Amino acid sequence: MESIAFSLSSPQNFFVALVITFLSFFLALLAVRSLPSKPKSGGSATDLSTSNKNEKLRACCACNCNDVVSGSDLEPLRTPHLNGGTGPDVTEKTATAITERQTGASMMEQLVPEITTHALSYLDYPSLCRLSMTNSLMRKAANDDNAWKALYHKDFTLEQDAITPVNGWKAYYAATRAIVNVNTEFFNFIRERSLAEMSRLWLNADYVKCVHASGELFSGYNAVIQGWRLAFDWEQGANFQIRDVRARVLTDMAWVTMKTYFEIDIKPFIVTNVFEFHNGRWYLVHHHSSDMNGEVEQPIVQGQ
């Protein structure tokens, strides 16, 4: 007991105990301050959420994010170059993409109608049809009446510039192309000497007429087909070229004029074909072929 009392009463041991007590208190204070504070009731949870959003926004801006926040007053971001300086504004780079995303239109679709029509005038018939199938905006541009009028003048003739087609220039172009294709088939049947196809091309009516290059005139369906049978049996096959094709199309009637050049002749023949529209297709009702200088009158051959 005397040794224990002596150790506690020693000034040196008392000082050591005081230091240990002070350190213990200091460590306890640090531990209490390091604990997370609990959110207060009321609007403290909202403040914490707003703080988290602000931190995310600052992090987004710090990493040079290219997204544009609508309604924000932030200064345009500039991307730094490796060799110093800054590049163009990020908003300038994304302006076109933002505009296309908002309007759903490409740069070509945003052109004024006059420029669009001029650009479409360089397309051919298949390309213009394909363009109209891309989307609704380009379909509207490809269906522009002025574009089809320009295409008609380029592919066919300028003679009909003053007319106003009832159903528009697109429908008139399609009708003209259809009649030109039928007219081309007519000459293909002559090259192939196909009487069966020629018989199907002509309308079976008593008022149809055919004037061959020889000057013979055949009237009525049976007489016309008989005339082609004689022509295919007698005439030798010859190559010929068709030039200066001009077509005029009405509601149910059309005529085509052209020049035919044969190898054996220098002067061309003037050819006129007249068609009528029946039951959804075009039929030939009149054919006339003659020399440009021929003036000899030929007798009329009547059919039964």
PDB file of N, CA and C in Angstrom, residues 43-128:
ATOM      1  N   GLY A  43     -37.431  21.216 -45.588  1.00  0.00           N
ATOM      2  CA  GLY A  43     -36.855  21.379 -46.922  1.00  0.00           C
ATOM      3  C   GLY A  43     -35.430  20.946 -47.029  1.00  0.00           C
ATOM      4  N   SER A  44     -34.808  20.299 -46.040  1.00  0.00           N
ATOM      5  CA  SER A  44     -33.407  19.911 -46.108  1.00  0.00           C
ATOM      6  C   SER A  44     -33.180  18.843 -47.149  1.00  0.00           C
ATOM      7  N   ALA A  45     -34.122  17.896 -47.326  1.00  0.00           N
ATOM      8  CA  ALA A  45     -33.962  16.851 -48.351  1.00  0.00           C
ATOM      9  C   ALA A  45     -33.950  17.453 -49.738  1.00  0.00           C
ATOM     10  N   THR A  46     -34.782  18.451 -49.966  1.00  0.00           N
ATOM     11  CA  THR A  46     -34.807  19.120 -51.275  1.00  0.00           C
ATOM     12  C   THR A  46     -33.515  19.856 -51.521  1.00  0.00           C
ATOM     13  N   ASP A  47     -32.971  20.482 -50.479  1.00  0.00           N
ATOM     14  CA  ASP A  47     -31.700  21.184 -50.644  1.00  0.00           C
ATOM     15  C   ASP A  47     -30.597  20.219 -51.023  1.00  0.00           C
ATOM     16  N   LEU A  48     -30.615  19.005 -50.400  1.00  0.00           N
ATOM     17  CA  LEU A  48     -29.590  18.019 -50.723  1.00  0.00           C
ATOM     18  C   LEU A  48     -29.715  17.570 -52.171  1.00  0.00           C
ATOM     19  N   SER A  49     -30.956  17.362 -52.648  1.00  0.00           N
ATOM     20  CA  SER A  49     -31.160  16.962 -54.042  1.00  0.00           C
ATOM     21  C   SER A  49     -30.697  18.043 -54.995  1.00  0.00           C
ATOM     22  N   THR A  50     -31.008  19.304 -54.662  1.00  0.00           N
ATOM     23  CA  THR A  50     -30.573  20.418 -55.516  1.00  0.00           C
ATOM     24  C   THR A  50     -29.062  20.507 -55.535  1.00  0.00           C
ATOM     25  N   SER A  51     -28.434  20.257 -54.370  1.00  0.00           N
ATOM     26  CA  SER A  51     -26.979  20.299 -54.305  1.00  0.00           C
ATOM     27  C   SER A  51     -26.365  19.225 -55.195  1.00  0.00           C
ATOM     28  N   ASN A  52     -26.962  18.009 -55.170  1.00  0.00           N
ATOM     29  CA  ASN A  52     -26.451  16.925 -56.018  1.00  0.00           C
ATOM     30  C   ASN A  52     -26.589  17.279 -57.492  1.00  0.00           C
ATOM     31  N   LYS A  53     -27.728  17.917 -57.873  1.00  0.00           N
ATOM     32  CA  LYS A  53     -27.911  18.309 -59.276  1.00  0.00           C
ATOM     33  C   LYS A  53     -26.895  19.345 -59.691  1.00  0.00           C
ATOM     34  N   ASN A  54     -26.637  20.303 -58.808  1.00  0.00           N
ATOM     35  CA  ASN A  54     -25.645  21.334 -59.132  1.00  0.00           C
ATOM     36  C   ASN A  54     -24.264  20.732 -59.316  1.00  0.00           C
ATOM     37  N   GLU A  55     -23.937  19.726 -58.428  1.00  0.00           N
ATOM     38  CA  GLU A  55     -22.645  19.076 -58.565  1.00  0.00           C
ATOM     39  C   GLU A  55     -22.542  18.346 -59.896  1.00  0.00           C
ATOM     40  N   LYS A  56     -23.645  17.666 -60.309  1.00  0.00           N
ATOM     41  CA  LYS A  56     -23.630  16.964 -61.604  1.00  0.00           C
ATOM     42  C   LYS A  56     -23.482  17.952 -62.753  1.00  0.00           C
ATOM     43  N   LEU A  57     -24.189  19.091 -62.660  1.00  0.00           N
ATOM     44  CA  LEU A  57     -24.089  20.097 -63.713  1.00  0.00           C
ATOM     45  C   LEU A  57     -22.687  20.654 -63.808  1.00  0.00           C
ATOM     46  N   ARG A  58     -22.059  20.904 -62.625  1.00  0.00           N
ATOM     47  CA  ARG A  58     -20.681  21.404 -62.651  1.00  0.00           C
ATOM     48  C   ARG A  58     -19.737  20.362 -63.231  1.00  0.00           C
ATOM     49  N   ALA A  59     -19.996  19.088 -62.906  1.00  0.00           N
ATOM     50  CA  ALA A  59     -19.140  18.029 -63.457  1.00  0.00           C
ATOM     51  C   ALA A  59     -19.302  17.934 -64.959  1.00  0.00           C
ATOM     52  N   CYS A  60     -20.557  18.122 -65.447  1.00  0.00           N
ATOM     53  CA  CYS A  60     -20.801  18.073 -66.899  1.00  0.00           C
ATOM     54  C   CYS A  60     -20.086  19.198 -67.608  1.00  0.00           C
ATOM     55  N   CYS A  61     -20.159  20.405 -67.020  1.00  0.00           N
ATOM     56  CA  CYS A  61     -19.479  21.546 -67.637  1.00  0.00           C
ATOM     57  C   CYS A  61     -17.977  21.383 -67.576  1.00  0.00           C
ATOM     58  N   ALA A  62     -17.475  20.773 -66.489  1.00  0.00           N
ATOM     59  CA  ALA A  62     -16.029  20.622 -66.333  1.00  0.00           C
ATOM     60  C   ALA A  62     -15.445  19.684 -67.359  1.00  0.00           C
ATOM     61  N   CYS A  63     -16.254  18.710 -67.842  1.00  0.00           N
ATOM     62  CA  CYS A  63     -15.709  17.749 -68.809  1.00  0.00           C
ATOM     63  C   CYS A  63     -16.021  18.145 -70.235  1.00  0.00           C
ATOM     64  N   ASN A  64     -16.438  19.430 -70.479  1.00  0.00           N
ATOM     65  CA  ASN A  64     -16.697  19.940 -71.824  1.00  0.00           C
ATOM     66  C   ASN A  64     -17.754  19.119 -72.549  1.00  0.00           C
ATOM     67  N   CYS A  65     -18.842  18.837 -71.878  1.00  0.00           N
ATOM     68  CA  CYS A  65     -19.932  18.065 -72.488  1.00  0.00           C
ATOM     69  C   CYS A  65     -20.506  18.889 -73.629  1.00  0.00           C
ATOM     70  N   ASN A  66     -20.859  18.223 -74.753  1.00  0.00           N
ATOM     71  CA  ASN A  66     -21.344  18.915 -75.944  1.00  0.00           C
ATOM     72  C   ASN A  66     -22.849  19.103 -75.952  1.00  0.00           C
ATOM     73  N   ASP A  67     -23.548  18.542 -74.956  1.00  0.00           N
ATOM     74  CA  ASP A  67     -25.003  18.694 -74.938  1.00  0.00           C
ATOM     75  C   ASP A  67     -25.356  20.129 -74.615  1.00  0.00           C
ATOM     76  N   VAL A  68     -26.401  20.619 -75.238  1.00  0.00           N
ATOM     77  CA  VAL A  68     -26.866  21.981 -75.027  1.00  0.00           C
ATOM     78  C   VAL A  68     -28.120  21.934 -74.189  1.00  0.00           C
ATOM     79  N   VAL A  69     -28.123  22.664 -73.080  1.00  0.00           N
ATOM     80  CA  VAL A  69     -29.280  22.719 -72.203  1.00  0.00           C
ATOM     81  C   VAL A  69     -30.158  23.861 -72.663  1.00  0.00           C
ATOM     82  N   SER A  70     -31.386  23.558 -73.066  1.00  0.00           N
ATOM     83  CA  SER A  70     -32.258  24.602 -73.596  1.00  0.00           C
ATOM     84  C   SER A  70     -32.619  25.572 -72.482  1.00  0.00           C
ATOM     85  N   GLY A  71     -32.629  26.848 -72.863  1.00  0.00           N
ATOM     86  CA  GLY A  71     -32.984  27.875 -71.897  1.00  0.00           C
ATOM     87  C   GLY A  71     -31.851  28.302 -71.013  1.00  0.00           C
ATOM     88  N   SER A  72     -30.660  27.743 -71.150  1.00  0.00           N
ATOM     89  CA  SER A  72     -29.543  28.113 -70.282  1.00  0.00           C
ATOM     90  C   SER A  72     -28.829  29.323 -70.836  1.00  0.00           C
ATOM     91  N   ASP A  73     -28.209  30.082 -69.960  1.00  0.00           N
ATOM     92  CA  ASP A  73     -27.457  31.276 -70.349  1.00  0.00           C
ATOM     93  C   ASP A  73     -25.968  31.040 -70.260  1.00  0.00           C
ATOM     94  N   LEU A  74     -25.551  29.790 -70.370  1.00  0.00           N
ATOM     95  CA  LEU A  74     -24.127  29.497 -70.256  1.00  0.00           C
ATOM     96  C   LEU A  74     -23.388  30.046 -71.457  1.00  0.00           C
ATOM     97  N   GLU A  75     -22.169  30.459 -71.257  1.00  0.00           N
ATOM     98  CA  GLU A  75     -21.334  30.921 -72.347  1.00  0.00           C
ATOM     99  C   GLU A  75     -20.986  29.754 -73.256  1.00  0.00           C
ATOM    100  N   PRO A  76     -20.806  29.981 -74.585  1.00  0.00           N
ATOM    101  CA  PRO A  76     -20.419  28.894 -75.490  1.00  0.00           C
ATOM    102  C   PRO A  76     -19.093  28.277 -75.082  1.00  0.00           C
ATOM    103  N   LEU A  77     -19.062  26.959 -75.048  1.00  0.00           N
ATOM    104  CA  LEU A  77     -17.839  26.252 -74.686  1.00  0.00           C
ATOM    105  C   LEU A  77     -16.869  26.241 -75.860  1.00  0.00           C
ATOM    106  N   ARG A  78     -15.612  26.321 -75.580  1.00  0.00           N
ATOM    107  CA  ARG A  78     -14.586  26.275 -76.619  1.00  0.00           C
ATOM    108  C   ARG A  78     -13.651  25.129 -76.308  1.00  0.00           C
ATOM    109  N   THR A  79     -13.335  24.354 -77.307  1.00  0.00           N
ATOM    110  CA  THR A  79     -12.460  23.200 -77.121  1.00  0.00           C
ATOM    111  C   THR A  79     -11.022  23.620 -77.309  1.00  0.00           C
ATOM    112  N   PRO A  80     -10.122  23.277 -76.377  1.00  0.00           N
ATOM    113  CA  PRO A  80      -8.713  23.699 -76.486  1.00  0.00           C
ATOM    114  C   PRO A  80      -7.958  22.850 -77.492  1.00  0.00           C
ATOM    115  N   HIS A  81      -7.021  23.498 -78.201  1.00  0.00           N
ATOM    116  CA  HIS A  81      -6.106  22.792 -79.095  1.00  0.00           C
ATOM    117  C   HIS A  81      -4.881  22.338 -78.303  1.00  0.00           C
ATOM    118  N   LEU A  82      -4.223  21.303 -78.809  1.00  0.00           N
ATOM    119  CA  LEU A  82      -3.020  20.827 -78.133  1.00  0.00           C
ATOM    120  C   LEU A  82      -1.892  21.841 -78.188  1.00  0.00           C
ATOM    121  N   ASN A  83      -1.860  22.649 -79.254  1.00  0.00           N
ATOM    122  CA  ASN A  83      -0.782  23.620 -79.401  1.00  0.00           C
ATOM    123  C   ASN A  83      -1.195  25.007 -78.914  1.00  0.00           C
ATOM    124  N   GLY A  84      -2.225  25.079 -78.111  1.00  0.00           N
ATOM    125  CA  GLY A  84      -2.644  26.361 -77.569  1.00  0.00           C
ATOM    126  C   GLY A  84      -3.820  26.936 -78.324  1.00  0.00           C
ATOM    127  N   GLY A  85      -4.528  27.837 -77.697  1.00  0.00           N
ATOM    128  CA  GLY A  85      -5.677  28.463 -78.318  1.00  0.00           C
ATOM    129  C   GLY A  85      -6.915  27.601 -78.169  1.00  0.00           C
ATOM    130  N   THR A  86      -7.995  28.076 -78.733  1.00  0.00           N
ATOM    131  CA  THR A  86      -9.252  27.356 -78.643  1.00  0.00           C
ATOM    132  C   THR A  86      -9.847  27.189 -80.017  1.00  0.00           C
ATOM    133  N   GLY A  87     -10.687  26.169 -80.175  1.00  0.00           N
ATOM    134  CA  GLY A  87     -11.343  25.901 -81.438  1.00  0.00           C
ATOM    135  C   GLY A  87     -12.643  26.661 -81.544  1.00  0.00           C
ATOM    136  N   PRO A  88     -13.446  26.347 -82.567  1.00  0.00           N
ATOM    137  CA  PRO A  88     -14.722  27.034 -82.746  1.00  0.00           C
ATOM    138  C   PRO A  88     -15.690  26.664 -81.634  1.00  0.00           C
ATOM    139  N   ASP A  89     -16.714  27.482 -81.506  1.00  0.00           N
ATOM    140  CA  ASP A  89     -17.703  27.231 -80.476  1.00  0.00           C
ATOM    141  C   ASP A  89     -18.363  25.885 -80.691  1.00  0.00           C
ATOM    142  N   VAL A  90     -18.596  25.200 -79.574  1.00  0.00           N
ATOM    143  CA  VAL A  90     -19.292  23.915 -79.643  1.00  0.00           C
ATOM    144  C   VAL A  90     -20.704  24.117 -80.166  1.00  0.00           C
ATOM    145  N   THR A  91     -21.327  25.244 -79.809  1.00  0.00           N
ATOM    146  CA  THR A  91     -22.683  25.513 -80.275  1.00  0.00           C
ATOM    147  C   THR A  91     -22.723  25.706 -81.782  1.00  0.00           C
ATOM    148  N   GLU A  92     -21.639  26.248 -82.364  1.00  0.00           N
ATOM    149  CA  GLU A  92     -21.593  26.397 -83.813  1.00  0.00           C
ATOM    150  C   GLU A  92     -21.525  25.046 -84.499  1.00  0.00           C
ATOM    151  N   LYS A  93     -20.761  24.127 -83.901  1.00  0.00           N
ATOM    152  CA  LYS A  93     -20.636  22.795 -84.502  1.00  0.00           C
ATOM    153  C   LYS A  93     -21.959  22.052 -84.474  1.00  0.00           C
ATOM    154  N   THR A  94     -22.715  22.236 -83.404  1.00  0.00           N
ATOM    155  CA  THR A  94     -23.950  21.469 -83.242  1.00  0.00           C
ATOM    156  C   THR A  94     -25.179  22.205 -83.744  1.00  0.00           C
ATOM    157  N   ALA A  95     -25.019  23.402 -84.300  1.00  0.00           N
ATOM    158  CA  ALA A  95     -26.181  24.180 -84.734  1.00  0.00           C
ATOM    159  C   ALA A  95     -26.952  23.457 -85.825  1.00  0.00           C
ATOM    160  N   THR A  96     -26.207  22.902 -86.809  1.00  0.00           N
ATOM    161  CA  THR A  96     -26.881  22.201 -87.907  1.00  0.00           C
ATOM    162  C   THR A  96     -27.589  20.958 -87.411  1.00  0.00           C
ATOM    163  N   ALA A  97     -26.918  20.207 -86.543  1.00  0.00           N
ATOM    164  CA  ALA A  97     -27.536  18.986 -86.025  1.00  0.00           C
ATOM    165  C   ALA A  97     -28.771  19.296 -85.204  1.00  0.00           C
ATOM    166  N   ILE A  98     -28.720  20.379 -84.408  1.00  0.00           N
ATOM    167  CA  ILE A  98     -29.875  20.739 -83.588  1.00  0.00           C
ATOM    168  C   ILE A  98     -31.039  21.153 -84.469  1.00  0.00           C
ATOM    169  N   THR A  99     -30.743  21.937 -85.535  1.00  0.00           N
ATOM    170  CA  THR A  99     -31.803  22.375 -86.439  1.00  0.00           C
ATOM    171  C   THR A  99     -32.458  21.197 -87.128  1.00  0.00           C
ATOM    172  N   GLU A 100     -31.646  20.244 -87.624  1.00  0.00           N
ATOM    173  CA  GLU A 100     -32.206  19.067 -88.285  1.00  0.00           C
ATOM    174  C   GLU A 100     -33.015  18.231 -87.307  1.00  0.00           C
ATOM    175  N   ARG A 101     -32.548  18.154 -86.039  1.00  0.00           N
ATOM    176  CA  ARG A 101     -33.283  17.358 -85.059  1.00  0.00           C
ATOM    177  C   ARG A 101     -34.607  18.003 -84.717  1.00  0.00           C
ATOM    178  N   GLN A 102     -34.673  19.329 -84.707  1.00  0.00           N
ATOM    179  CA  GLN A 102     -35.901  20.022 -84.364  1.00  0.00           C
ATOM    180  C   GLN A 102     -36.894  20.018 -85.511  1.00  0.00           C
ATOM    181  N   THR A 103     -36.432  20.217 -86.753  1.00  0.00           N
ATOM    182  CA  THR A 103     -37.338  20.306 -87.895  1.00  0.00           C
ATOM    183  C   THR A 103     -37.499  18.998 -88.627  1.00  0.00           C
ATOM    184  N   GLY A 104     -36.600  18.044 -88.428  1.00  0.00           N
ATOM    185  CA  GLY A 104     -36.663  16.788 -89.156  1.00  0.00           C
ATOM    186  C   GLY A 104     -36.298  16.931 -90.615  1.00  0.00           C
ATOM    187  N   ALA A 105     -35.618  17.995 -91.016  1.00  0.00           N
ATOM    188  CA  ALA A 105     -35.302  18.260 -92.418  1.00  0.00           C
ATOM    189  C   ALA A 105     -33.802  18.365 -92.588  1.00  0.00           C
ATOM    190  N   SER A 106     -33.321  17.887 -93.731  1.00  0.00           N
ATOM    191  CA  SER A 106     -31.910  18.010 -94.058  1.00  0.00           C
ATOM    192  C   SER A 106     -31.641  19.382 -94.654  1.00  0.00           C
ATOM    193  N   MET A 107     -30.365  19.645 -94.975  1.00  0.00           N
ATOM    194  CA  MET A 107     -30.011  20.943 -95.533  1.00  0.00           C
ATOM    195  C   MET A 107     -30.696  21.174 -96.874  1.00  0.00           C
ATOM    196  N   MET A 108     -30.782  20.113 -97.716  1.00  0.00           N
ATOM    197  CA  MET A 108     -31.428  20.272 -99.016  1.00  0.00           C
ATOM    198  C   MET A 108     -32.914  20.545 -98.872  1.00  0.00           C
ATOM    199  N   GLU A 109     -33.529  19.941 -97.857  1.00  0.00           N
ATOM    200  CA  GLU A 109     -34.966  20.118 -97.665  1.00  0.00           C
ATOM    201  C   GLU A 109     -35.306  21.515 -97.156  1.00  0.00           C
ATOM    202  N   GLN A 110     -34.298  22.250 -96.678  1.00  0.00           N
ATOM    203  CA  GLN A 110     -34.531  23.595 -96.174  1.00  0.00           C
ATOM    204  C   GLN A 110     -34.259  24.665 -97.228  1.00  0.00           C
ATOM    205  N   LEU A 111     -33.923  24.259 -98.455  1.00  0.00           N
ATOM    206  CA  LEU A 111     -33.691  25.234 -99.508  1.00  0.00           C
ATOM    207  C   LEU A 111     -35.004  25.876 -99.927  1.00  0.00           C
ATOM    208  N   VAL A 112     -34.901  27.067-100.479  1.00  0.00           N
ATOM    209  CA  VAL A 112     -36.100  27.733-100.991  1.00  0.00           C
ATOM    210  C   VAL A 112     -36.623  26.954-102.186  1.00  0.00           C
ATOM    211  N   PRO A 113     -37.923  27.013-102.484  1.00  0.00           N
ATOM    212  CA  PRO A 113     -38.494  26.191-103.563  1.00  0.00           C
ATOM    213  C   PRO A 113     -37.845  26.410-104.917  1.00  0.00           C
ATOM    214  N   GLU A 114     -37.452  27.644-105.230  1.00  0.00           N
ATOM    215  CA  GLU A 114     -36.859  27.907-106.546  1.00  0.00           C
ATOM    216  C   GLU A 114     -35.537  27.154-106.722  1.00  0.00           C
ATOM    217  N   ILE A 115     -34.714  27.157-105.677  1.00  0.00           N
ATOM    218  CA  ILE A 115     -33.427  26.454-105.756  1.00  0.00           C
ATOM    219  C   ILE A 115     -33.649  24.946-105.810  1.00  0.00           C
ATOM    220  N   THR A 116     -34.605  24.454-105.040  1.00  0.00           N
ATOM    221  CA  THR A 116     -34.901  23.027-105.059  1.00  0.00           C
ATOM    222  C   THR A 116     -35.373  22.583-106.441  1.00  0.00           C
ATOM    223  N   THR A 117     -36.260  23.353-107.052  1.00  0.00           N
ATOM    224  CA  THR A 117     -36.756  23.017-108.392  1.00  0.00           C
ATOM    225  C   THR A 117     -35.626  23.008-109.407  1.00  0.00           C
ATOM    226  N   HIS A 118     -34.728  23.987-109.307  1.00  0.00           N
ATOM    227  CA  HIS A 118     -33.590  24.029-110.231  1.00  0.00           C
ATOM    228  C   HIS A 118     -32.688  22.816-110.040  1.00  0.00           C
ATOM    229  N   ALA A 119     -32.475  22.406-108.784  1.00  0.00           N
ATOM    230  CA  ALA A 119     -31.624  21.236-108.527  1.00  0.00           C
ATOM    231  C   ALA A 119     -32.289  19.967-109.051  1.00  0.00           C
ATOM    232  N   LEU A 120     -33.597  19.840-108.871  1.00  0.00           N
ATOM    233  CA  LEU A 120     -34.299  18.642-109.326  1.00  0.00           C
ATOM    234  C   LEU A 120     -34.379  18.557-110.847  1.00  0.00           C
ATOM    235  N   SER A 121     -34.213  19.680-111.542  1.00  0.00           N
ATOM    236  CA  SER A 121     -34.284  19.663-113.004  1.00  0.00           C
ATOM    237  C   SER A 121     -33.133  18.889-113.633  1.00  0.00           C
ATOM    238  N   TYR A 122     -32.076  18.621-112.868  1.00  0.00           N
ATOM    239  CA  TYR A 122     -30.949  17.850-113.381  1.00  0.00           C
ATOM    240  C   TYR A 122     -31.165  16.342-113.245  1.00  0.00           C
ATOM    241  N   LEU A 123     -32.227  15.928-112.562  1.00  0.00           N
ATOM    242  CA  LEU A 123     -32.502  14.506-112.389  1.00  0.00           C
ATOM    243  C   LEU A 123     -33.287  13.970-113.578  1.00  0.00           C
ATOM    244  N   ASP A 124     -33.110  12.680-113.851  1.00  0.00           N
ATOM    245  CA  ASP A 124     -33.912  12.050-114.885  1.00  0.00           C
ATOM    246  C   ASP A 124     -35.174  11.458-114.269  1.00  0.00           C
ATOM    247  N   TYR A 125     -35.993  10.833-115.117  1.00  0.00           N
ATOM    248  CA  TYR A 125     -37.292  10.322-114.670  1.00  0.00           C
ATOM    249  C   TYR A 125     -37.163   9.284-113.547  1.00  0.00           C
ATOM    250  N   PRO A 126     -36.319   8.232-113.681  1.00  0.00           N
ATOM    251  CA  PRO A 126     -36.220   7.255-112.584  1.00  0.00           C
ATOM    252  C   PRO A 126     -35.694   7.861-111.286  1.00  0.00           C
ATOM    253  N   SER A 127     -34.718   8.763-111.390  1.00  0.00           N
ATOM    254  CA  SER A 127     -34.139   9.360-110.174  1.00  0.00           C
ATOM    255  C   SER A 127     -35.165  10.214-109.440  1.00  0.00           C
ATOM    256  N   LEU A 128     -35.971  10.950-110.199  1.00  0.00           N
ATOM    257  CA  LEU A 128     -36.985  11.782-109.558  1.00  0.00           C
ATOM    258  C   LEU A 128     -38.040  10.924-108.871  1.00  0.00           C
TER     259      LEU A 128
END
